[in-house]
PDB file of C-alpha atoms in Angstrom:
ATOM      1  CA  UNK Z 162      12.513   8.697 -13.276  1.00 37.00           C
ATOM      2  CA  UNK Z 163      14.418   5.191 -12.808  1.00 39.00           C
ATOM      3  CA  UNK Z 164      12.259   2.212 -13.279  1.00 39.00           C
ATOM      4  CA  UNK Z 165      13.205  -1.029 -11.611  1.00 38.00           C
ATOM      5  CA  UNK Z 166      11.733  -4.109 -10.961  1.00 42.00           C
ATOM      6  CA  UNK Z 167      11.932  -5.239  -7.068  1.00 45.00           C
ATOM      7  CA  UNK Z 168      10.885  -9.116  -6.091  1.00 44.00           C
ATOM      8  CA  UNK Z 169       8.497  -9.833  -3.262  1.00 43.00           C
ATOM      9  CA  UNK Z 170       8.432 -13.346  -2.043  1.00 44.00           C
ATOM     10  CA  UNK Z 171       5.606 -15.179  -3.345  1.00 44.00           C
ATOM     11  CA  UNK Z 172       3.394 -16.795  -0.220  1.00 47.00           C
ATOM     12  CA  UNK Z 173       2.062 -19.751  -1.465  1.00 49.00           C
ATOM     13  CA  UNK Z 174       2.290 -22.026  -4.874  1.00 48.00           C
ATOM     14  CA  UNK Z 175      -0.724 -21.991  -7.472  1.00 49.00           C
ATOM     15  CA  UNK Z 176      -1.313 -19.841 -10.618  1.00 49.00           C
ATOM     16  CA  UNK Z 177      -3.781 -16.493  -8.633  1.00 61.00           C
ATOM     17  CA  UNK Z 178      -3.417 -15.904  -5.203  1.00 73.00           C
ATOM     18  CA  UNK Z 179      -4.930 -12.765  -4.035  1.00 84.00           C
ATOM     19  CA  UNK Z 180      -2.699 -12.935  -0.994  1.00 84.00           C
ATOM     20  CA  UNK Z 181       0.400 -12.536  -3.156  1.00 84.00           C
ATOM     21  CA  UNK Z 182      -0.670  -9.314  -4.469  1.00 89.00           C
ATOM     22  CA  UNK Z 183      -1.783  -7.708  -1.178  1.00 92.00           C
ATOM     23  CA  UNK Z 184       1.807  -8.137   0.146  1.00 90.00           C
ATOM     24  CA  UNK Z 185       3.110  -6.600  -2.866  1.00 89.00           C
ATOM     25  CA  UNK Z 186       0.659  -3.408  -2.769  1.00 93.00           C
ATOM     26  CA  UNK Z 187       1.630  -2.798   1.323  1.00 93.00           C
ATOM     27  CA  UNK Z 188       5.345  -3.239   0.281  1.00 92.00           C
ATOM     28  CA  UNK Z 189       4.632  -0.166  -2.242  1.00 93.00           C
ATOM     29  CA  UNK Z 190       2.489   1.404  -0.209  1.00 94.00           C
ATOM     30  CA  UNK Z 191       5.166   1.206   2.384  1.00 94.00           C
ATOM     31  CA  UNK Z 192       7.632   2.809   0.732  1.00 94.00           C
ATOM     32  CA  UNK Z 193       5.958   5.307  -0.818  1.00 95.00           C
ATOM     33  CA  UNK Z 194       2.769   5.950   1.152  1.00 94.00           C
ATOM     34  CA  UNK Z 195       1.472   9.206  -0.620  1.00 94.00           C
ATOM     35  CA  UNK Z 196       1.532   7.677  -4.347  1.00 93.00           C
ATOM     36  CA  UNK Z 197      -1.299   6.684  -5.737  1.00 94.00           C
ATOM     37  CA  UNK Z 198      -1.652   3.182  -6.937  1.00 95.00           C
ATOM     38  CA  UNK Z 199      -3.080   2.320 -10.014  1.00 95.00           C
ATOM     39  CA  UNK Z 200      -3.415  -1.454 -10.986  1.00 95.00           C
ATOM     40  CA  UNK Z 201      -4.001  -3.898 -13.714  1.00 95.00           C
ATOM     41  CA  UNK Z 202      -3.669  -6.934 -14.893  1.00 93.00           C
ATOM     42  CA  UNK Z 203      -4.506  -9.071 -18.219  1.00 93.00           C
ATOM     43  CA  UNK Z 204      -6.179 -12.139 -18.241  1.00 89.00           C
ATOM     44  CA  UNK Z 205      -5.568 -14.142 -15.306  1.00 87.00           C
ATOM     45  CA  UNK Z 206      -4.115 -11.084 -13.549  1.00 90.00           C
ATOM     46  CA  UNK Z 207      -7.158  -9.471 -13.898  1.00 94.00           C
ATOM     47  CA  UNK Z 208      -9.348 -12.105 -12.660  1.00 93.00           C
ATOM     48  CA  UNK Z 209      -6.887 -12.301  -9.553  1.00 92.00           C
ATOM     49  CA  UNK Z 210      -7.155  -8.255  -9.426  1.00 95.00           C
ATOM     50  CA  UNK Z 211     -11.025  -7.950  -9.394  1.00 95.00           C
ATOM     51  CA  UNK Z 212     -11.010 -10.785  -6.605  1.00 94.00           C
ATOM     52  CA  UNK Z 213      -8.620  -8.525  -4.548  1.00 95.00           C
ATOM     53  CA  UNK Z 214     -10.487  -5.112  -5.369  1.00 96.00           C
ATOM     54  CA  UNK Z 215     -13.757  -6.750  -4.113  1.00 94.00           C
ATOM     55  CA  UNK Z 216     -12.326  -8.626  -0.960  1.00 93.00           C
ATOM     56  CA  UNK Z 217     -10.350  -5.793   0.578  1.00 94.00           C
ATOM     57  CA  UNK Z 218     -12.929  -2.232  -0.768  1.00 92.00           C
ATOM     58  CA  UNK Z 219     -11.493   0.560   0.268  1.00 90.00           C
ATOM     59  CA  UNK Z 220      -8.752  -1.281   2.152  1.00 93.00           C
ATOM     60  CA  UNK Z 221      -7.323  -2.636  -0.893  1.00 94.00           C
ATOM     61  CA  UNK Z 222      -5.248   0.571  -1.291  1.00 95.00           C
ATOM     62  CA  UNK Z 223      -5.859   0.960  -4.887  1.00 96.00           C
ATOM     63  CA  UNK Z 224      -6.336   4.259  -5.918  1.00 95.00           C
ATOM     64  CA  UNK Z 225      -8.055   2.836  -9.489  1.00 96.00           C
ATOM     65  CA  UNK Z 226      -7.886  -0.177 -12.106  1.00 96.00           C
ATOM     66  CA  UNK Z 227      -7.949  -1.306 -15.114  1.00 96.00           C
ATOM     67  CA  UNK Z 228      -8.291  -4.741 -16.547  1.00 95.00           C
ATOM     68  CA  UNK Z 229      -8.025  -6.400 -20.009  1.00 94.00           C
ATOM     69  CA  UNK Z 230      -9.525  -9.844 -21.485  1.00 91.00           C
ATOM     70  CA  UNK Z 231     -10.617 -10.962 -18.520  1.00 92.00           C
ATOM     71  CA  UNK Z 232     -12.651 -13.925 -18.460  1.00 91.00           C
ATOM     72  CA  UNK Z 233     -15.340 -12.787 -17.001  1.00 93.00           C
ATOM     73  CA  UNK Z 234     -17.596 -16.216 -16.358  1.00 93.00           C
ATOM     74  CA  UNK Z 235     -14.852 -19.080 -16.671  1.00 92.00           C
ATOM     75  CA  UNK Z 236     -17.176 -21.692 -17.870  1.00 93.00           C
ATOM     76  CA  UNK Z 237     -17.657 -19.292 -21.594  1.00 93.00           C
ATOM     77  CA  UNK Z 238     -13.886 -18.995 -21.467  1.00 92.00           C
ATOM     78  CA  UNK Z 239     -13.912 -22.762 -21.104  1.00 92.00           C
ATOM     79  CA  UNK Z 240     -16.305 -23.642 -23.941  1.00 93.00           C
ATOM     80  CA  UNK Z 241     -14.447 -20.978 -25.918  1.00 93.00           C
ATOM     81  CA  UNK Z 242     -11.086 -22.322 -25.251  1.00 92.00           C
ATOM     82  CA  UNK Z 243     -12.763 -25.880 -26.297  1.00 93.00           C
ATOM     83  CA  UNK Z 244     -14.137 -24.750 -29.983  1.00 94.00           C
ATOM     84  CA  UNK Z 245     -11.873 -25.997 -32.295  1.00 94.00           C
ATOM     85  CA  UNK Z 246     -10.911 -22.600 -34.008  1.00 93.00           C
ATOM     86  CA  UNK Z 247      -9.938 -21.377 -30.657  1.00 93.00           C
ATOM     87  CA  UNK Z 248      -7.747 -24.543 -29.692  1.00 94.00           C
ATOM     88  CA  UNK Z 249      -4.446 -23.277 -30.329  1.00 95.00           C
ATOM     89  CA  UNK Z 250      -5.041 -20.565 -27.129  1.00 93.00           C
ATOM     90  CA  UNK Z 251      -5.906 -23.845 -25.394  1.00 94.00           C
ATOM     91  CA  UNK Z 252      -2.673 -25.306 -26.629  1.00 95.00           C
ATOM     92  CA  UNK Z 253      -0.365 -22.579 -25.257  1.00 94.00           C
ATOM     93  CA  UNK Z 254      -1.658 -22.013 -22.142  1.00 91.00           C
ATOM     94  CA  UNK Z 255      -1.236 -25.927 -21.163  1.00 94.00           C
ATOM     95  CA  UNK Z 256       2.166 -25.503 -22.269  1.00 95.00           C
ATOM     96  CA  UNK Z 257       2.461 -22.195 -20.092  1.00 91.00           C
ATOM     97  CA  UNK Z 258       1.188 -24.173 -17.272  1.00 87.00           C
ATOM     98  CA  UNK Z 259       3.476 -26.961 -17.684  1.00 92.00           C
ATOM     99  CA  UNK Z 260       6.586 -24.024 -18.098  1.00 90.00           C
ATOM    100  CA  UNK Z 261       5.419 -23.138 -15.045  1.00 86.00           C
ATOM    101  CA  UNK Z 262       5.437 -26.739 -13.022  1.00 86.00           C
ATOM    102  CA  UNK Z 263       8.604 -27.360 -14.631  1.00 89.00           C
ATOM    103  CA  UNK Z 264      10.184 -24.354 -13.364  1.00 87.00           C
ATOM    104  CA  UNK Z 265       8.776 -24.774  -9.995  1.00 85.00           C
ATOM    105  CA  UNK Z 266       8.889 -28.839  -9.668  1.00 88.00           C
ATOM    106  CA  UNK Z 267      10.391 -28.854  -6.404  1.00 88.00           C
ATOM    107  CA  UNK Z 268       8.007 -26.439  -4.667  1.00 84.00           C
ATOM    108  CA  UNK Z 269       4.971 -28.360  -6.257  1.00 83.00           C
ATOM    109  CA  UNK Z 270       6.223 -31.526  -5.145  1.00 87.00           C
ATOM    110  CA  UNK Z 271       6.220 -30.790  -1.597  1.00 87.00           C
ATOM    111  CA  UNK Z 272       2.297 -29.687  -1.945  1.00 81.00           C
ATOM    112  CA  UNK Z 273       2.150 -33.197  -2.913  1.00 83.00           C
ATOM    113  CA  UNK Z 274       1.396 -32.408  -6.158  1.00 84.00           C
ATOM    114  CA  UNK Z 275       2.102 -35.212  -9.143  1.00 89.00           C
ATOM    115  CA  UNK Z 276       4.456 -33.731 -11.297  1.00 90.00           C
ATOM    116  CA  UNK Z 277       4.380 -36.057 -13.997  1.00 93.00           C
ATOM    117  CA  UNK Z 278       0.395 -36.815 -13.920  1.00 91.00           C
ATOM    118  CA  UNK Z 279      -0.200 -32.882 -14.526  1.00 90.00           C
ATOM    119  CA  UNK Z 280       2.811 -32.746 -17.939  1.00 94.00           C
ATOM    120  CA  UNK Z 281       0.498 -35.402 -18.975  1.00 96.00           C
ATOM    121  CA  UNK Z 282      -2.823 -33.560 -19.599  1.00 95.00           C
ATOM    122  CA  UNK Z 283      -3.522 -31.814 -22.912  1.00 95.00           C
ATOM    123  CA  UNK Z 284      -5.581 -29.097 -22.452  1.00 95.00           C
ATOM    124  CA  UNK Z 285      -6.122 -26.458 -19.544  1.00 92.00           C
ATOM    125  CA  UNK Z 286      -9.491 -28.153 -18.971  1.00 94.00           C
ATOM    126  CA  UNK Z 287      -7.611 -31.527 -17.667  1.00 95.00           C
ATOM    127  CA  UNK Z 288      -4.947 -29.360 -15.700  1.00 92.00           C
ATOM    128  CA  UNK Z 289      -7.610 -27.542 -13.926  1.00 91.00           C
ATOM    129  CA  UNK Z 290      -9.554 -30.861 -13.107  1.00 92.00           C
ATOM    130  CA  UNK Z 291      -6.408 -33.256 -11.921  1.00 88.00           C
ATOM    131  CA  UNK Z 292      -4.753 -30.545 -10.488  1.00 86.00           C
ATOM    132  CA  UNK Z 293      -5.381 -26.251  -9.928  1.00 86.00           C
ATOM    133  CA  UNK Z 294      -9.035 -27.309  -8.691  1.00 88.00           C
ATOM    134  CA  UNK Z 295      -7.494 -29.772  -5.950  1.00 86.00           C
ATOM    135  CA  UNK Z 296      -4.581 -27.805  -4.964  1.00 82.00           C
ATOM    136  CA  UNK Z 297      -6.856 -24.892  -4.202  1.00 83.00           C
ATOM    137  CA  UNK Z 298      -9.714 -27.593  -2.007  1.00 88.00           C
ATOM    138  CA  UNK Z 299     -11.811 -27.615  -4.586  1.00 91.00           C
ATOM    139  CA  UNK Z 300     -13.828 -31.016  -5.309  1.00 93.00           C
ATOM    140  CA  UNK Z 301     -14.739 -30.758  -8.495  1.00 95.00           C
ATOM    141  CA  UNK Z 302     -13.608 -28.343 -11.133  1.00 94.00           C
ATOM    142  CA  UNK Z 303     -16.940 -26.675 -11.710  1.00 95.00           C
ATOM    143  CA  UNK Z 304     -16.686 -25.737  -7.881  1.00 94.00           C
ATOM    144  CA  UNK Z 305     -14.054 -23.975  -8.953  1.00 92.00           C
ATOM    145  CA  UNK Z 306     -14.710 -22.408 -12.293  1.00 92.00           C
ATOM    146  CA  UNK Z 307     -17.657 -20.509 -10.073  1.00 93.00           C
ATOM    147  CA  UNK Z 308     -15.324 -19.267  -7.341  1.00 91.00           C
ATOM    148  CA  UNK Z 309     -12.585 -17.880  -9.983  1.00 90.00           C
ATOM    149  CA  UNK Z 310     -15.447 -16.089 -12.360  1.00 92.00           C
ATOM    150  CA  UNK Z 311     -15.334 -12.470 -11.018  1.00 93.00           C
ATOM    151  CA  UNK Z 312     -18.486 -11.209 -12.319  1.00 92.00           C
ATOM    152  CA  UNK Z 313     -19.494 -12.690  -9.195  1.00 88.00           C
ATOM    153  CA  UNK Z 314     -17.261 -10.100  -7.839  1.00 90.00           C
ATOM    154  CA  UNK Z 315     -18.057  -6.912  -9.629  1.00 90.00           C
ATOM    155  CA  UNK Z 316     -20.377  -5.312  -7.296  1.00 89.00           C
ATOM    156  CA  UNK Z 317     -18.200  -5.258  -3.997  1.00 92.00           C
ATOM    157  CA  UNK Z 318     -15.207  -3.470  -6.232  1.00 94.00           C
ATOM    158  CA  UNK Z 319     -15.635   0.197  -4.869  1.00 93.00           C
ATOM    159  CA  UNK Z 320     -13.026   2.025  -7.061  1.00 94.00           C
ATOM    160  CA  UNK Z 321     -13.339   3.248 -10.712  1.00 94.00           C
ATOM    161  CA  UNK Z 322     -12.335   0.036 -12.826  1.00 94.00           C
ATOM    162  CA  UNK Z 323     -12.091  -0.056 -16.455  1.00 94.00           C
ATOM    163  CA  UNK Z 324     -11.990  -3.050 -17.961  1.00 93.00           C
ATOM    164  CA  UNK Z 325     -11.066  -4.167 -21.542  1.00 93.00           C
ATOM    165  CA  UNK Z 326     -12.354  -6.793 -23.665  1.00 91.00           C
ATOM    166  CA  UNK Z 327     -13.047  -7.260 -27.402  1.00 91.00           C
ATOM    167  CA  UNK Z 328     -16.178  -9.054 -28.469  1.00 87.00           C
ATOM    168  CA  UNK Z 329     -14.619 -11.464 -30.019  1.00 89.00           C
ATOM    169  CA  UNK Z 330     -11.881 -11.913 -26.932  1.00 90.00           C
ATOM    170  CA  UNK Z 331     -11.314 -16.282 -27.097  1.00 89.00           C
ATOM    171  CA  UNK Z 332     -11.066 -15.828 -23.065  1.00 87.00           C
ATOM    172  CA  UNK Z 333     -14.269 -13.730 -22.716  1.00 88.00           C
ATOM    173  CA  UNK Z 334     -16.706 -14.297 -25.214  1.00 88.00           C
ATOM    174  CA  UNK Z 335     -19.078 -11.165 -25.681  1.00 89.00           C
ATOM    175  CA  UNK Z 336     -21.848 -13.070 -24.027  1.00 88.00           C
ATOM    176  CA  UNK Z 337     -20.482 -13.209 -20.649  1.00 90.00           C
ATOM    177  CA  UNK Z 338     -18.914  -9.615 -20.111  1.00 89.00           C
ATOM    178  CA  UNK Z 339     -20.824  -8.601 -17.006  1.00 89.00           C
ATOM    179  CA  UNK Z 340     -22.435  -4.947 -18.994  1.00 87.00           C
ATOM    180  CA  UNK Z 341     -25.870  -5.109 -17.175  1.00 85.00           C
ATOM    181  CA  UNK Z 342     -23.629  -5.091 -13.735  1.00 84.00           C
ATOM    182  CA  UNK Z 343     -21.411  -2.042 -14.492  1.00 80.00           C
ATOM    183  CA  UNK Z 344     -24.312  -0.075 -15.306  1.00 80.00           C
ATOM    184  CA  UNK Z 345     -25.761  -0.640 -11.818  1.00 79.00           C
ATOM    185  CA  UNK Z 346     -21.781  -0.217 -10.085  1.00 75.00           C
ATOM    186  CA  UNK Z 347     -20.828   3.674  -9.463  1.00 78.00           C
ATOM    187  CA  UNK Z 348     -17.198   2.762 -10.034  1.00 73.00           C
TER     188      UNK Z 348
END
């Protein structure tokens, strides 16, 4: 078989948007309605993917997932990311996020969104504060960290979903993978 990749609009700025993937899964769907869709996603991905498995159920026309160092409770990824041993992860991902407003300055700027002010910060802990936790109507970045963990999430997922993480994964310390709620999940 011929693999390809094929771009789908993206619906609205911001690093997870649940909304985004949904369009992309009906445009597969579309086109070839009796394949069976598997999903995953790493990291980030798989925080947005276990937010979209548990919104839409059996609706989310995913036939099963898998996802991979996953933070599973955001504020232990955020006092891991803080520890000083772990600070270099810290490190790249501001720079990843700041790749990513770079590349997408324009769009940002007409969400109102301070360009310069965000290059500034130096760690995804100020980034999230001055500007992911506003852009998303959030007042205070805790608000926020508690909406994005999805162990919140795991027990409306209704399709088989494996998920990944080492015990000593810098986004998902072993503490806060969600065990005690996949043993009481079927899927």
């Amino acid at each position: 078989k011929q693999w390809y990749q094929r771009r789908v609009a993206i619906t609205a700025g911001g690093f997870h948007n649940k909304e985004d993937l949904r369009l992309a899964i009906c445009k597969i769907k579309e086109k070839y309605p009796q394949a069976p869709i598997i999903a995953g996603g790493t990291s980030m991905g798989g925080i947005t993917l276990v937010h979209y498995l548990a919104t839409y159920g059996f609706e989310a026309k995913v036939t099963t997932a898998m996802v991979q160092s996953t933070g599973w409770c955001i504020f232990e990824s955020v006092k891991s990311l803080s520890k000083p041993s772990n600070m270099i992860f810290n490190l790249y991902l501001t720079h990843r996020y700041k790749e990513v407003i770079v590349e997408n300055k324009e769009m940002f700027e007409k969400d109102g969104v301070d360009t310069e002010e965000v290059l500034k910060c130096r760690t995804v802990q100020e980034i999230h504060k001055k500007y992911v936790a506003p852009q998303h109507g959030y007042s205070t970045v805790e608000e926020y960290w508690d909406m994005l963990s999805p162990h919140r999430q795991l027990l409306h997922v209704k399709i088989p979903l494996l998920s990944l993480n080492a015990a000593d994964d810098v986004f998902s310390p072993e503490k806060s993978i969600p065990v005690h709620l996949t043993e009481t999940n079927p899927n």
